[in-house]
Coordinates of C-alpha atoms in Angstrom, one line a residue:
X1 CA -98.8 -27.4 -24.4
X2 CA -96.2 -30.1 -24.3
X3 CA -92.6 -29.9 -25.2
X4 CA -92.5 -33.5 -26.5
X5 CA -90.4 -33.8 -29.6
X6 CA -91.1 -36.5 -32.1
X7 CA -89.0 -37.6 -35.0
X8 CA -89.9 -39.3 -38.3
X9 CA -88.1 -40.1 -41.5
X10 CA -89.5 -39.6 -45.0
X11 CA -88.1 -40.0 -48.5
X12 CA -88.4 -36.8 -50.6
X13 CA -91.3 -38.4 -52.6
X14 CA -93.2 -38.9 -49.3
X15 CA -93.2 -35.2 -48.3
X16 CA -96.5 -33.4 -48.7
X17 CA -96.7 -29.9 -50.1
X18 CA -97.4 -28.5 -46.6
X19 CA -94.4 -30.3 -45.2
X20 CA -92.2 -29.0 -48.0
X21 CA -93.5 -25.5 -47.3
X22 CA -92.7 -25.9 -43.6
X23 CA -89.2 -27.2 -44.4
X24 CA -88.4 -24.3 -46.7
X25 CA -89.6 -21.9 -44.0
X26 CA -87.5 -23.6 -41.3
X27 CA -84.4 -23.6 -43.5
X28 CA -84.9 -20.0 -44.4
X29 CA -85.0 -19.1 -40.7
X30 CA -82.1 -21.4 -39.7
X31 CA -79.9 -20.2 -42.6
X32 CA -81.0 -16.5 -42.1
X33 CA -82.3 -16.2 -45.7
X34 CA -79.1 -17.7 -47.2
X35 CA -80.6 -21.1 -48.2
X36 CA -80.4 -21.0 -52.0
X37 CA -82.4 -22.9 -54.6
X38 CA -79.3 -25.0 -55.2
X39 CA -79.0 -25.7 -51.5
X40 CA -82.6 -26.9 -51.6
X41 CA -82.0 -29.0 -54.7
X42 CA -79.0 -30.7 -53.0
X43 CA -81.3 -31.8 -50.1
X44 CA -83.7 -33.6 -52.3
X45 CA -83.8 -37.3 -53.4
X46 CA -82.9 -38.9 -50.1
X47 CA -84.0 -39.3 -46.6
X48 CA -85.3 -36.4 -44.5
X49 CA -85.3 -36.8 -40.8
X50 CA -87.8 -34.4 -39.3
X51 CA -88.1 -33.2 -35.7
X52 CA -91.6 -32.0 -34.7
X53 CA -92.9 -30.2 -31.7
X54 CA -96.6 -30.7 -32.1
X55 CA -97.5 -29.7 -35.7
X56 CA -94.4 -27.5 -36.1
X57 CA -91.2 -28.8 -37.8
X58 CA -88.3 -27.6 -35.6
X59 CA -85.4 -29.6 -37.0
X60 CA -84.3 -31.3 -40.2
X61 CA -81.5 -33.3 -41.7
X62 CA -81.3 -34.8 -45.2
X63 CA -79.1 -37.6 -46.2
X64 CA -78.6 -38.0 -50.0
X65 CA -76.4 -40.4 -51.9
X66 CA -73.2 -39.1 -53.6
X67 CA -70.4 -40.9 -55.5
X68 CA -66.9 -40.1 -54.1
X69 CA -63.4 -41.4 -54.6
X70 CA -61.1 -41.9 -51.7
X71 CA -57.7 -42.0 -53.5
X72 CA -58.8 -44.1 -56.5
X73 CA -61.4 -46.2 -54.6
X74 CA -65.0 -45.5 -55.3
X75 CA -67.5 -45.3 -52.4
X76 CA -71.2 -44.6 -51.9
X77 CA -71.5 -41.7 -49.5
X78 CA -74.5 -40.6 -47.5
X79 CA -74.1 -36.8 -47.7
X80 CA -75.7 -34.6 -45.0
X81 CA -77.6 -31.6 -46.4
X82 CA -79.9 -29.0 -45.0
X83 CA -79.2 -29.8 -41.3
X84 CA -80.8 -27.3 -39.0
X85 CA -82.7 -26.7 -35.9
X86 CA -85.0 -23.7 -35.3
X87 CA -83.2 -21.1 -33.2
X88 CA -85.9 -21.4 -30.4
X89 CA -85.0 -25.1 -30.1
X90 CA -81.2 -25.0 -30.4
X91 CA -79.0 -26.2 -27.6
X92 CA -81.7 -28.5 -26.3
X93 CA -80.4 -31.8 -27.8
X94 CA -82.5 -31.7 -31.0
X95 CA -79.5 -31.5 -33.2
X96 CA -77.8 -34.4 -31.4
X97 CA -80.9 -36.5 -31.8
X98 CA -81.0 -35.7 -35.5
X99 CA -77.4 -36.7 -35.8
X100 CA -77.8 -40.0 -34.0
X101 CA -80.5 -40.9 -36.6
X102 CA -78.3 -39.6 -39.5
X103 CA -75.4 -41.7 -38.2
X104 CA -77.6 -44.8 -38.2
X105 CA -78.8 -44.1 -41.7
X106 CA -75.1 -43.8 -42.9
X107 CA -74.0 -47.0 -41.0
X108 CA -76.8 -49.1 -42.6
X109 CA -77.1 -47.5 -46.0
X110 CA -73.7 -46.2 -47.2
X111 CA -70.0 -46.8 -47.1
X112 CA -69.4 -43.6 -45.3
X113 CA -70.9 -40.3 -44.4
X114 CA -69.7 -36.8 -45.5
X115 CA -70.7 -33.3 -44.8
X116 CA -69.4 -29.7 -45.2
X117 CA -69.6 -28.2 -41.7
X118 CA -70.4 -24.7 -40.7
X119 CA -68.4 -23.2 -37.9
X120 CA -71.5 -23.3 -35.7
X121 CA -72.2 -27.0 -36.6
X122 CA -68.7 -28.3 -36.3
X123 CA -68.8 -29.0 -32.5
X124 CA -72.1 -31.0 -32.9
X125 CA -70.7 -33.1 -35.7
X126 CA -67.4 -33.7 -33.9
X127 CA -69.4 -34.7 -30.8
X128 CA -71.3 -37.3 -32.7
X129 CA -68.3 -39.1 -34.2
X130 CA -67.5 -37.1 -37.3
X131 CA -63.9 -36.4 -38.1
X132 CA -62.1 -33.8 -40.3
X133 CA -60.9 -35.0 -43.7
X134 CA -57.2 -34.3 -43.8
X135 CA -56.4 -35.1 -47.4
X136 CA -56.8 -32.9 -50.5
X137 CA -60.5 -32.2 -51.4
X138 CA -61.4 -32.0 -55.0
X139 CA -64.4 -32.3 -57.4
X140 CA -65.1 -33.8 -60.7
X141 CA -66.1 -30.9 -63.0
X142 CA -66.9 -30.5 -66.7
X143 CA -63.3 -29.3 -67.0
X144 CA -61.8 -32.3 -65.2
X145 CA -60.8 -32.9 -61.6
X146 CA -60.5 -29.6 -59.8
X147 CA -59.0 -29.0 -56.3
X148 CA -61.3 -27.5 -53.7
X149 CA -58.7 -26.4 -51.1
X150 CA -61.0 -23.9 -49.3
X151 CA -63.7 -26.5 -48.6
X152 CA -63.8 -28.3 -45.2
X153 CA -65.2 -31.8 -45.1
X154 CA -66.0 -34.1 -42.3
X155 CA -66.4 -37.9 -42.5
X156 CA -68.3 -40.5 -40.6
X157 CA -67.2 -44.0 -41.5
X158 CA -67.4 -47.6 -40.5
X159 CA -64.3 -48.8 -38.7
X160 CA -64.1 -51.8 -41.0
X161 CA -63.3 -49.6 -44.0
X162 CA -60.0 -48.5 -42.6
X163 CA -60.3 -45.1 -44.4
X164 CA -57.1 -43.2 -44.7
X165 CA -58.2 -39.6 -44.0
X166 CA -55.0 -38.2 -45.6
X167 CA -55.9 -39.6 -49.1
X168 CA -57.4 -37.3 -51.7
X169 CA -61.2 -37.1 -51.5
X170 CA -63.1 -36.4 -54.8
X171 CA -66.8 -35.7 -55.0
X172 CA -69.2 -35.8 -57.9
X173 CA -70.1 -32.6 -59.7
X174 CA -73.2 -30.6 -59.0
X175 CA -74.4 -27.0 -59.5
X176 CA -73.9 -24.5 -56.6
X177 CA -71.6 -25.6 -53.8
X178 CA -69.9 -28.8 -54.8
X179 CA -69.3 -29.8 -51.2

């Protein structure tokens, strides 16, 4: 048996039912049963980077498009969702390789990248060039713009944007966790 890890990228519409089942199983293991139907819905409609060891999916990261405002300026963000590596494969560089691919997708397809980090994931993201958003975080909601002060957000952006990380950052509305 080889430990060779391969990576591929698929749009949601290209995932087969067995791959979707394997992804759900992986994410349930990684998130210890706390990966909700809304979390799954948030991960759909974009690019899925998959890490494989043989026929087993051992890592996943989805990048989906979201509309955001930085101050009053609109941007297209590649938002990282459902990032995870099977516990048996953590701390072996799989997450770092997934993030390198995510960063390339963001650089070539979006104005900036955003994510809401877990405490466990924060060192990985920071180590691959992501920075904490320092300004107010908020969301468009059916009731108007609502502050989300308890939400932490990290950003990955092109240097040519000259983003001011102290500006307010406003995301589009969605069910479940807005960030």
